[in-house]
Short mmCIF file of C-alpha atoms and ligand atoms in Angstrom, two decimals:
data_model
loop_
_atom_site.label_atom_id
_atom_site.label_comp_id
_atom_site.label_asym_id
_atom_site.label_seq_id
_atom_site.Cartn_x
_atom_site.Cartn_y
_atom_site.Cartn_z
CA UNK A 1 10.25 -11.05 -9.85
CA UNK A 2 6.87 -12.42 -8.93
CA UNK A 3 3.51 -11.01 -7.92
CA UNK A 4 3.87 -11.82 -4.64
CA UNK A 5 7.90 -10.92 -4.10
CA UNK A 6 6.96 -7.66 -6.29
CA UNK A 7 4.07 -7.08 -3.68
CA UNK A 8 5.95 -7.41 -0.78
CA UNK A 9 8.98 -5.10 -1.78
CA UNK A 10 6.62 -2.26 -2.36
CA UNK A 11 4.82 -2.88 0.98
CA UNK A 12 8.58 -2.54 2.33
CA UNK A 13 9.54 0.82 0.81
CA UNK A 14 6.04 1.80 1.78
CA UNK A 15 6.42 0.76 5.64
CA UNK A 16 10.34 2.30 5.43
CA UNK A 17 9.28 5.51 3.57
CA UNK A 18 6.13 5.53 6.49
CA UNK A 19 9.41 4.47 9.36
CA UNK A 20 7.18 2.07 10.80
CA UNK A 21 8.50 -0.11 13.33
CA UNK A 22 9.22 -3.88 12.18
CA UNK A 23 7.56 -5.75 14.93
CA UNK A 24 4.01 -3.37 13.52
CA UNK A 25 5.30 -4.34 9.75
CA UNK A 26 5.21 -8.04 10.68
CA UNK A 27 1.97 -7.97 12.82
CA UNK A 28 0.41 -6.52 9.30
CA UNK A 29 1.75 -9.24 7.26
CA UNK A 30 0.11 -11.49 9.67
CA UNK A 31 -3.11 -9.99 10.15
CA UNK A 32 -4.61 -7.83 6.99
CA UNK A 33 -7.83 -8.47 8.44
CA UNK A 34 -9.68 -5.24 8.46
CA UNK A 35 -13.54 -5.35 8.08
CA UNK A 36 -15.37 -7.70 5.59
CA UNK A 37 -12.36 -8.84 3.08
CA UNK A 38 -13.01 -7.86 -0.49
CA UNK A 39 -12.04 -9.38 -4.02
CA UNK A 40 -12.44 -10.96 -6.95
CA UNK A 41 -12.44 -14.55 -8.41
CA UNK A 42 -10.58 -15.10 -10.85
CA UNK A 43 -10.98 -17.88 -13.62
CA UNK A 44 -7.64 -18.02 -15.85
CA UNK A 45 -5.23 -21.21 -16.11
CA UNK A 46 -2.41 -19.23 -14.65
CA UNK A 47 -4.09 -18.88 -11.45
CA UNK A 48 -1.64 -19.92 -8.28
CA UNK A 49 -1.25 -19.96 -4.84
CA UNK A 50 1.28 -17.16 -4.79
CA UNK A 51 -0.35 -14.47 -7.25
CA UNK A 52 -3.54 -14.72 -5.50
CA UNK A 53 -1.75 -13.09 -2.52
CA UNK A 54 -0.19 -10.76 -3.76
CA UNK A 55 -3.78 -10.02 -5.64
CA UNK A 56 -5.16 -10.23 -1.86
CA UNK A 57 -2.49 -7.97 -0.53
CA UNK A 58 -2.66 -5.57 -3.00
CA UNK A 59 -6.78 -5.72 -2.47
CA UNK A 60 -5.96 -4.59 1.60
CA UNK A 61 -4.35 -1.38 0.15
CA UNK A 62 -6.35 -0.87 -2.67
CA UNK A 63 -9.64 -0.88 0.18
CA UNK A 64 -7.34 1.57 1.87
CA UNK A 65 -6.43 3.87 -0.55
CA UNK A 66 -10.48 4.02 -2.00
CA UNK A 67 -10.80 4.77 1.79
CA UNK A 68 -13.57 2.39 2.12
CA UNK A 69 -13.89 -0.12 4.95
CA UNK A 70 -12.87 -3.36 3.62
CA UNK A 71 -9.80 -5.84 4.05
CA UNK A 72 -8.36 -7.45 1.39
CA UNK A 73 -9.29 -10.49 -0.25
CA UNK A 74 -8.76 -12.61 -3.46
CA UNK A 75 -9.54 -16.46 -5.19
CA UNK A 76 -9.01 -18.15 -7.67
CA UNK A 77 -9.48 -21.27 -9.91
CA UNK A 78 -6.66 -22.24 -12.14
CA UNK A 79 -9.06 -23.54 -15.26
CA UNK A 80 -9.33 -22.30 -19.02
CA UNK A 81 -13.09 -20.56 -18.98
CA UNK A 82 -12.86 -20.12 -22.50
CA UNK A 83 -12.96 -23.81 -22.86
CA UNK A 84 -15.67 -25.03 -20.70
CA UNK A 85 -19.56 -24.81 -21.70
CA UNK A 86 -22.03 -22.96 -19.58
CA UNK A 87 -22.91 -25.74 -17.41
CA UNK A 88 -19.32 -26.84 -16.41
CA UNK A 89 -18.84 -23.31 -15.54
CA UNK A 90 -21.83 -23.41 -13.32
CA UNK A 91 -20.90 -26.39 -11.95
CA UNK A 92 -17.51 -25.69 -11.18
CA UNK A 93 -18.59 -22.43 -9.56
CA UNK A 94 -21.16 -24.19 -7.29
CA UNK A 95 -19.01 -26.84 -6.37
CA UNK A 96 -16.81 -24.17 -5.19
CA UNK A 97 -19.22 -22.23 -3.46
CA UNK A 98 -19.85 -25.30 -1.25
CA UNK A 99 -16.26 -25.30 -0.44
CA UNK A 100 -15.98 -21.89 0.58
CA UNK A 101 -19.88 -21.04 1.92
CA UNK A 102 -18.47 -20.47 5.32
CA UNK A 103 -15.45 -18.60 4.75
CA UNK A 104 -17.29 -15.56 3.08
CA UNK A 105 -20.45 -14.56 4.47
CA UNK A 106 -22.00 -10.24 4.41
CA UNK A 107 -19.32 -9.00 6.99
CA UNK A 108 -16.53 -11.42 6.64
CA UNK A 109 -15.26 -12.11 2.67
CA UNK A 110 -17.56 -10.73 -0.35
CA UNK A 111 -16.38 -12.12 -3.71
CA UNK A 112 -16.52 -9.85 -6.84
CA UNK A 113 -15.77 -10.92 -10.30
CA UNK A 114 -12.49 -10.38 -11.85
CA UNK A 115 -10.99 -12.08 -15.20
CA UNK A 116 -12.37 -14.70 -16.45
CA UNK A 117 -15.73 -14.13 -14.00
CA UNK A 118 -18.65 -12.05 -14.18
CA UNK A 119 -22.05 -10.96 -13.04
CA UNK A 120 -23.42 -15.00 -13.88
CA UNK A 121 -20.77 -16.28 -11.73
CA UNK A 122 -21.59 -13.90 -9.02
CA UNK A 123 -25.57 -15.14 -9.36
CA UNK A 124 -24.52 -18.44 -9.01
CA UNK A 125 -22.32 -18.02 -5.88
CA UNK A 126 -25.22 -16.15 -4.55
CA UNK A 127 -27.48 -18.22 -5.35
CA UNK A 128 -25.61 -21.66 -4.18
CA UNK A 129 -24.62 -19.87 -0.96
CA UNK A 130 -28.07 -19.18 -0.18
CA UNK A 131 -28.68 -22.43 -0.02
CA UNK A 132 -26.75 -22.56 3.22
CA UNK A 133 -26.97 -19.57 4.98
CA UNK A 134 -31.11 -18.22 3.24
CA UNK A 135 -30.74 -15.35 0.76
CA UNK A 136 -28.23 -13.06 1.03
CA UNK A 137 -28.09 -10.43 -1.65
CA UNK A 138 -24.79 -8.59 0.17
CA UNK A 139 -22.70 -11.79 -0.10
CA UNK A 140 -21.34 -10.75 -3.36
CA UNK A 141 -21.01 -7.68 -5.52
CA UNK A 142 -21.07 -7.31 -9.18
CA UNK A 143 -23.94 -9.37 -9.30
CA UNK A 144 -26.85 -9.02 -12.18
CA UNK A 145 -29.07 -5.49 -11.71
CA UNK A 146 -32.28 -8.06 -10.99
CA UNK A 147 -30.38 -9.87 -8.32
CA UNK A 148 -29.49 -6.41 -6.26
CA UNK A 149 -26.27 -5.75 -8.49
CA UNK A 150 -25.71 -1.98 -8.24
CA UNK A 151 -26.18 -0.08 -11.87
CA UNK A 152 -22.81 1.01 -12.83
CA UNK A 153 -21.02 -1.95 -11.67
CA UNK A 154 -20.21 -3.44 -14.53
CA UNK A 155 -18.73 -0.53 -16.54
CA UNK A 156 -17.32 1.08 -12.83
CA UNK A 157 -13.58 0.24 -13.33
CA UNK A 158 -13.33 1.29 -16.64
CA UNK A 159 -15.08 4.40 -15.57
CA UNK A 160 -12.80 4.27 -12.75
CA UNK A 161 -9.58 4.61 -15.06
CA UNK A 162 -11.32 7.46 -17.03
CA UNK A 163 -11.29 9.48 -14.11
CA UNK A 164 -8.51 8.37 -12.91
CA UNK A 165 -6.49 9.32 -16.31
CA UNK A 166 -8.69 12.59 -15.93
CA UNK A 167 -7.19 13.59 -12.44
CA UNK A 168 -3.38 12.53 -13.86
CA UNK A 169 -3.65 14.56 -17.52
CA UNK A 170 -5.63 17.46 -15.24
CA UNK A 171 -1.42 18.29 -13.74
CA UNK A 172 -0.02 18.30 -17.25
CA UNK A 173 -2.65 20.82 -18.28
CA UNK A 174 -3.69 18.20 -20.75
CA UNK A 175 -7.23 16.52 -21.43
CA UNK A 176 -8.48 13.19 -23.14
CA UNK A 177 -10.00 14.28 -25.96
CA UNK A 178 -6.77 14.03 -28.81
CA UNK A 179 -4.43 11.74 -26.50
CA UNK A 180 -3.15 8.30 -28.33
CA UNK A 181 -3.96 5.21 -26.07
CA UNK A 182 -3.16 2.26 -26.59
CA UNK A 183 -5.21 -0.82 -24.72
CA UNK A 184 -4.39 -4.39 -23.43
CA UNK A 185 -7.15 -6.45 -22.55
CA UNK A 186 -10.71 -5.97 -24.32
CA UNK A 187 -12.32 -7.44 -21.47
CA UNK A 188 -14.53 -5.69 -18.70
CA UNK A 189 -12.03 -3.19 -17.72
CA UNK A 190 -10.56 -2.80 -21.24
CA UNK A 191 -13.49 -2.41 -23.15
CA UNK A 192 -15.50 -0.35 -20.67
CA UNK A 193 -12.43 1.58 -20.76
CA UNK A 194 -12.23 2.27 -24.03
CA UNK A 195 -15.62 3.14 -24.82
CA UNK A 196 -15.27 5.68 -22.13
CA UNK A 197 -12.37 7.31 -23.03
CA UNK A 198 -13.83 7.19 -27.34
CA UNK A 199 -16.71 9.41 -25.93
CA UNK A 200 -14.90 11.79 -24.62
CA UNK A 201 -12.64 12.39 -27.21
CA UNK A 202 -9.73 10.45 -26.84
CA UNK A 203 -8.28 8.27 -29.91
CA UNK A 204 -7.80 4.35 -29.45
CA UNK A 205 -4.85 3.58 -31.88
CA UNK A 206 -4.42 -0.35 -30.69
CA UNK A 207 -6.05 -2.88 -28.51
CA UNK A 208 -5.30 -6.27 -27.80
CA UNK A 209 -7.26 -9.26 -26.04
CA UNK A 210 -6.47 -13.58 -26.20
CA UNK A 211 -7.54 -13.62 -29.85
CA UNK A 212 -5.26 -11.31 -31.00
CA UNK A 213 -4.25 -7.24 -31.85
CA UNK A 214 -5.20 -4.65 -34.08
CA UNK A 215 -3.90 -1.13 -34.31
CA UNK A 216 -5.35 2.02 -36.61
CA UNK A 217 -3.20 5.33 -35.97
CA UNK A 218 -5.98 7.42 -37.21
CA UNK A 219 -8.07 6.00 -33.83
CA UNK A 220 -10.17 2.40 -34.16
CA UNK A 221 -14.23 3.01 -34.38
CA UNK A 222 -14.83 1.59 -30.93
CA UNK A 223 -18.81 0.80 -31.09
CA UNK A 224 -18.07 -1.17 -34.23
CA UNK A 225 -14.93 -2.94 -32.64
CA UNK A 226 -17.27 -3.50 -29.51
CA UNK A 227 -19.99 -4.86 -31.89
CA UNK A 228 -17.57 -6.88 -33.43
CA UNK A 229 -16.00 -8.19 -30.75
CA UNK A 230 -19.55 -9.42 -29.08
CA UNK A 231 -20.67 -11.18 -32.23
CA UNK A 232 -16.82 -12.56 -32.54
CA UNK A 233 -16.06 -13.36 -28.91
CA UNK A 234 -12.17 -11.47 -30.15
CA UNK A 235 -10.91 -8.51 -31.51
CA UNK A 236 -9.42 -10.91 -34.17
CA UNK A 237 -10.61 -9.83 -37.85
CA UNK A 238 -12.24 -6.33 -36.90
CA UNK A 239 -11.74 -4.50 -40.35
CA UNK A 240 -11.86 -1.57 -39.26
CA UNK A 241 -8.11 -1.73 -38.02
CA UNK A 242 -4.63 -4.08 -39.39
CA UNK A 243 -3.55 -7.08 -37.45
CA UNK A 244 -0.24 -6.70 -35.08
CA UNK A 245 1.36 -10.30 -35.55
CA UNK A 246 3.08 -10.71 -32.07
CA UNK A 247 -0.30 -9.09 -29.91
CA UNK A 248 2.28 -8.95 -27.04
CA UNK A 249 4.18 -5.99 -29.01
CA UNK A 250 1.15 -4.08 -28.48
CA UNK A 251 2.59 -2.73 -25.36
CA UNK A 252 5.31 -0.96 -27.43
CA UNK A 253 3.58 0.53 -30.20
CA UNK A 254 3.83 4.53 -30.19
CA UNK A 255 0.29 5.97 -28.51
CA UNK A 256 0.55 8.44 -25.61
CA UNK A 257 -1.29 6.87 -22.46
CA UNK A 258 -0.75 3.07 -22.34
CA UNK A 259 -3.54 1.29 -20.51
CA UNK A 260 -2.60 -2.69 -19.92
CA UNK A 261 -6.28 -4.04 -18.74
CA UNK A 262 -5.33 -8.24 -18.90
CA UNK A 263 -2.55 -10.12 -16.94
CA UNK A 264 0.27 -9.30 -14.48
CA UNK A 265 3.73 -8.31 -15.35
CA UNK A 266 3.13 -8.01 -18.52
CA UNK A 267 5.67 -5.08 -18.12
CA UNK A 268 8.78 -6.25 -17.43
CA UNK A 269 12.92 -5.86 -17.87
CA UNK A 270 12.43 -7.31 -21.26
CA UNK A 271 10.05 -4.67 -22.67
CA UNK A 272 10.19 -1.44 -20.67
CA UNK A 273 12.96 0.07 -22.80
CA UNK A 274 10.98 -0.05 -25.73
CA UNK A 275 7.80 1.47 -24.28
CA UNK A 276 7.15 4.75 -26.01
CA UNK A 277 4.14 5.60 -23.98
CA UNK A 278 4.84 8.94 -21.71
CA UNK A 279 1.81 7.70 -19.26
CA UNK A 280 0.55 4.43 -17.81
CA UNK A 281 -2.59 3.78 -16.46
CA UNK A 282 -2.08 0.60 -14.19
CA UNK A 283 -6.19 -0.57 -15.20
CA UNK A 284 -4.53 -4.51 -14.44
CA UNK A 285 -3.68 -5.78 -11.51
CA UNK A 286 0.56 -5.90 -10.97
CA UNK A 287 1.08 -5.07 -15.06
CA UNK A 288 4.38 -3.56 -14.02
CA UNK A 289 7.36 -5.54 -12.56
CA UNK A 290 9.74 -3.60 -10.01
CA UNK A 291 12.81 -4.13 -12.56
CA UNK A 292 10.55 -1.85 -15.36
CA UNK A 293 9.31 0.50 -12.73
CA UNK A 294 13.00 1.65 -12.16
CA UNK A 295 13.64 1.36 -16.24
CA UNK A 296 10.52 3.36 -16.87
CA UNK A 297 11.42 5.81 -13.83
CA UNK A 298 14.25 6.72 -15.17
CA UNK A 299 12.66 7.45 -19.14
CA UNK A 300 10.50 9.64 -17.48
CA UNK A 301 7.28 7.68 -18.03
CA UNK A 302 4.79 8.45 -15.47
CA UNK A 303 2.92 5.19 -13.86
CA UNK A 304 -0.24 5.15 -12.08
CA UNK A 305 -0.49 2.87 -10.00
CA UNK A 306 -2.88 0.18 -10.00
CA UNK A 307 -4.48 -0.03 -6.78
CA UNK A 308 -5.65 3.52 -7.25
CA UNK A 309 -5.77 3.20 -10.68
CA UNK A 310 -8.33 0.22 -10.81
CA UNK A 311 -10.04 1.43 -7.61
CA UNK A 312 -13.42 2.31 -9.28
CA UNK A 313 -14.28 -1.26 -9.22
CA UNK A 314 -14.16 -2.11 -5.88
CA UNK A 315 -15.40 1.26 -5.22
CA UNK A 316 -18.76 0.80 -6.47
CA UNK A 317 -18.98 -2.82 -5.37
CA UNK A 318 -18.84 -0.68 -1.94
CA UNK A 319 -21.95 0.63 -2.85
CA UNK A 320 -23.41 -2.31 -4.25
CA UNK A 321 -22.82 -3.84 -0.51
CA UNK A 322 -24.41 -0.43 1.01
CA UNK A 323 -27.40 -0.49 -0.95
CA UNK A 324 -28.02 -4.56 -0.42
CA UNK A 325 -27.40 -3.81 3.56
CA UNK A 326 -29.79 -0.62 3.30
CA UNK A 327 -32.33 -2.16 0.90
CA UNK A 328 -32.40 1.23 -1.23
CA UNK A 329 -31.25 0.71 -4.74
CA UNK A 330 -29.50 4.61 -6.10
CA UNK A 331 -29.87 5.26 -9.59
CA UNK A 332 -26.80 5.55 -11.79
CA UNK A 333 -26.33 9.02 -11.69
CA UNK A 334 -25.74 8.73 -8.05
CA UNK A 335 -23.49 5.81 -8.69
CA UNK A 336 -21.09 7.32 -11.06
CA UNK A 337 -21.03 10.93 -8.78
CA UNK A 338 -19.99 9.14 -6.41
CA UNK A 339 -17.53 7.03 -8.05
CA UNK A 340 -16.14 10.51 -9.63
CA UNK A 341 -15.65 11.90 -6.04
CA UNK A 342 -14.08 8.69 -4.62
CA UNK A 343 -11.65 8.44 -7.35
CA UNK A 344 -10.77 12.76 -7.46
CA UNK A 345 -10.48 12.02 -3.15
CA UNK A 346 -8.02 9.13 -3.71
CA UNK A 347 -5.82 10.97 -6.17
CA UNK A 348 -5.29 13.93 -4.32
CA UNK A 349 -4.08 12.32 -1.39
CA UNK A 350 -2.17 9.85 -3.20
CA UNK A 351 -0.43 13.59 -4.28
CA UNK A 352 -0.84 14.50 -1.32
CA UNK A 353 1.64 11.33 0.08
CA UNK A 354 4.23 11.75 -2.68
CA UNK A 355 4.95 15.53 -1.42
CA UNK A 356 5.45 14.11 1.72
CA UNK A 357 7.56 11.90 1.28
CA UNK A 358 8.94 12.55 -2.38
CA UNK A 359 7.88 9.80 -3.95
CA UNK A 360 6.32 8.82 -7.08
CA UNK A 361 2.79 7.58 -7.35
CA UNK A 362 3.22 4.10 -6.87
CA UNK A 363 5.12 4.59 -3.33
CA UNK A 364 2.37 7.66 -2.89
CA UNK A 365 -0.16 5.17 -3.27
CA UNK A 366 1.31 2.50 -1.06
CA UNK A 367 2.37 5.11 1.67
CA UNK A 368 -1.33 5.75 1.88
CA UNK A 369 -2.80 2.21 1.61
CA UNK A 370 -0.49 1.03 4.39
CA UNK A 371 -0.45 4.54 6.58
CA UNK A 372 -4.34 3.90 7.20
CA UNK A 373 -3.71 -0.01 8.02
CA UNK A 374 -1.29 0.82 10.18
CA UNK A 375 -2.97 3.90 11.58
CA UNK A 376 -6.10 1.23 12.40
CA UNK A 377 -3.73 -1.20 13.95
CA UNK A 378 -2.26 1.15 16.79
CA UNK A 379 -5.53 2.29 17.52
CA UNK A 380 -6.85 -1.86 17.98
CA UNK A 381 -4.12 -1.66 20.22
CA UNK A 382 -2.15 -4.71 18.19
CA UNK A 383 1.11 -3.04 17.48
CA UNK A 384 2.75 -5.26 19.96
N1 NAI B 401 -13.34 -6.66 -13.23
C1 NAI B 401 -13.02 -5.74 -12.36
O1 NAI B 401 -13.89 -5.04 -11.79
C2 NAI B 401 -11.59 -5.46 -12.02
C3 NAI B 401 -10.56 -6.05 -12.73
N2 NAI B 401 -9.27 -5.66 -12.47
C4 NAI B 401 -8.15 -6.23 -13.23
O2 NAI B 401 -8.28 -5.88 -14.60
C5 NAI B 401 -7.72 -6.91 -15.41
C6 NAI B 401 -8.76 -7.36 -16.43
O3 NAI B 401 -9.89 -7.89 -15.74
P1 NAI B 401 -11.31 -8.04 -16.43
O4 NAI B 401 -11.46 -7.05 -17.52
O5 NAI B 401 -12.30 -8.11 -15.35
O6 NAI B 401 -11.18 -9.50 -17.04
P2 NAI B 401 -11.98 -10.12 -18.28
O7 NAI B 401 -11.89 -11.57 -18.12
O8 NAI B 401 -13.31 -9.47 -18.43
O9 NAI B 401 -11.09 -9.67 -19.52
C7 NAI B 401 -9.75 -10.00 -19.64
C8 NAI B 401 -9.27 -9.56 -21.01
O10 NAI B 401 -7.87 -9.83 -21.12
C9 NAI B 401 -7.65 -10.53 -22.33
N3 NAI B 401 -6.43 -11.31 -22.23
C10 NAI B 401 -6.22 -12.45 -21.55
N4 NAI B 401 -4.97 -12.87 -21.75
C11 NAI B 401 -4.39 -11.99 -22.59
C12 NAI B 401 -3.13 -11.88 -23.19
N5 NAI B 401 -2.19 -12.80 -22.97
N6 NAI B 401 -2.87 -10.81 -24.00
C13 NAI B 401 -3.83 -9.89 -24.24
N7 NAI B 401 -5.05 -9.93 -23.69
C14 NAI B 401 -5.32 -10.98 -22.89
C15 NAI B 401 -8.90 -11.35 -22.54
O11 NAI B 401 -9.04 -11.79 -23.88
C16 NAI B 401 -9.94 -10.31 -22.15
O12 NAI B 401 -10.16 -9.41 -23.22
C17 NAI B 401 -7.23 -7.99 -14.46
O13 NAI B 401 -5.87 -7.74 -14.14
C18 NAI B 401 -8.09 -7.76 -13.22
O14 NAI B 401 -7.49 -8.25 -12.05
C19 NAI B 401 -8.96 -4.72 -11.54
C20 NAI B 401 -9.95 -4.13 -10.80
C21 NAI B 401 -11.33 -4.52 -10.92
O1 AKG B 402 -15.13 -5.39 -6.77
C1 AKG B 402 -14.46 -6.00 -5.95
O2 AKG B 402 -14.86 -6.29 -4.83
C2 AKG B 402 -13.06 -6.46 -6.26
C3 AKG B 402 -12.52 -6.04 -7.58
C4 AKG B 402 -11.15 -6.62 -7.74
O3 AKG B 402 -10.96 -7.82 -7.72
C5 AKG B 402 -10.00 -5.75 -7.88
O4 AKG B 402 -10.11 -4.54 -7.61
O5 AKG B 402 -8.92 -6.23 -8.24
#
């Protein structure tokens, strides 16, 4: 199933589980338009027209279940980034900027970076869509520290997950420190991830990224795979762990908590039977297709799902925007408290909506996300 049909089914259950009325379920579909719209970019040759709404949808109640007052957004450029030099990356990026300059703006769309983007692409946007409208810090998040990015940004959706994966292991009675993950992706969410989660304890036995997969079941050394990785652009050749031939096998190996940080769907009718992980920790966007969430249902795996999984990033781009609006810059501490607090918040009412209506996570999630859209809606008066 694709991104997009995927999407849309769970926004169905959601709105049945929720019994809202059909004529408010199509207004929504027409009209996700809450507040400023918030996303990513994303540079990847898979990019298309359908993914990057679901990726939009999915951002409208990911906003909602962070609880923070934002629509949903997403774009996209279907282009290799790995093989383009600095300049045709800038290039591209301003050329797109001029495209788009008056479709996001402070209070109507704020770009973010998501794969294959990143704080440079963010200062470039900013800086070519000053050009238009004078210099506007607030018209994008996850932007370089010395252009008004917020510290903590860059690491906040890994940091996210870890608290995330905190607030899930918390109901088992377990902890991080001695759990097996496993991670896909070595990128900014996988990598910030996993650094995270080494600290306190918990033992990396595989990650993956475009160049290839290692695994070590007594736990890779993650600040030498991290150093290795920056001087190598890859995980590729890291010594410190053996090579997995097929990297996409990665997602079965034996760990405890699996963590897929890359592409969408990735987890999928094909593969779910073989996944030995008891937990998954949606860090991606749409890793998990609906025919696996059934497959994996049923195995008793437990799934978080991804928009409040992955919610720490968009969280703190929230207070990136706050602080650029305000003109007060917090310090990290303050950053990461109050990332901890948003994320604890979100998973105890996503708990919170699964007693309710006895559901699992994902529909707990979703029956939150679109219970607060809708709840909005009536109140604009628009359910007509
Ligand atoms: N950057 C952010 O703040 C947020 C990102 N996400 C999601 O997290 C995921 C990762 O995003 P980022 O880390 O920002 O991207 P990134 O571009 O920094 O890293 C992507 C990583 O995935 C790897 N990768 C690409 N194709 C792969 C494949 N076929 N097999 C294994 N690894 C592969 C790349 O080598 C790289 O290590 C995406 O699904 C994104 O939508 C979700 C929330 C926020
Ligand atoms: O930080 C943001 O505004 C958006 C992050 C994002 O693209 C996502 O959560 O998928």
């Amino acid at each position: 199933m694709n991104a997009l049909a995927a999407t849309n089914r769970n926004f169905k259950l959601a709105a049945r589980l929720l019994g809202l009325d059909s004529k408010l379920e199509k207004r929504f579909n027409m009209t996700m338009l809450e507040g400023p719209m918030k996303g990513g970019i994303r540079y990847h040759p898979e990019v298309e027209p359908d993914e990057v709404n679901a990726l939009a949808q999915l951002m409208t109640w990911k906003t909602a279940v962070a609880n923070i007052p934002y629509g949903g957004a997403k774009g996209g450029i279907g282009c290799d980034p790995g093989e383009l030099s600095v300049s045709e990356l800038e290039r591209l990026t301003r050329v797109f900027t001029q495209k788009i300059h008056d479709l996001i703006g402070i209070h109507t769309d704020v770009p973010a970076p998501d794969m294959g983007t990143g704080p440079q692409t963010m200062a470039w946007i900013l800086d070519e869509y000053s050009k238009f409208h004078g210099y506007s810090p607030a018209v994008v998040t996850g932007k370089p520290t010395d252009l008004g990015g917020s510290l903590g940004r860059d690491a906040a959706t890994g940091r996210g997950v870890l608290f995330a994966t905190e607030a899930l292991l918390n109901e088992y009675g377990k902890t991080i420190s001695g759990q097996r993950f496993v991670i896909q992706g070595f990128g900014n969410v996988g990598s910030w991830a996993a650094q995270l989660i080494h600290e306190k304890g918990g033992k990396i036995v595989a990650v993956s990224d475009i160049s290839g997969a290692i695994k070590n079941s007594k736990g890779l050394d993650i600040p030498s795979l991290l150093k290795h990785v920056k001087e190598q652009r890859g995980v590729k050749g890291f010594h410190g762990g053996e090579s997995i031939q097929d990297s996409n096998s990665i997602l079965t190996e034996d760990c405890d908590i699996l963590i897929p940080a890359a592409l969408g769907g990735v987890i999928n009718r094909e593969n779910a039977n073989d996944i030995k992980a008891k937990f998954i920790i949606e860090a991606a966007n749409h890793p998990t297709d609906p025919e696996a969430d059934e497959i994996l249902s049923k195995k008793g795996v437990v799934i978080l799902p991804d928009i409040y999984a992955n919610s720490g990033g968009v969280t703190v781009s929230y207070f990136e925007w706050v602080q650029n609006i305000q003109g007060f810059l917090w310090n990290e501490e303050k950053v990461n408290n109050e990332l901890r607090t948003y994320m604890t918040n979100g998973f105890k009412d996503v708990k919170e909506m699964c007693k309710t209506h006895n559901c699992d996570l994902r529909m707990g999630a979703f029956t939150l996300g679109v219970n607060r859209v809708a709840r909005a809606t009536v109140l604009r008066g628009w359910e007509a």
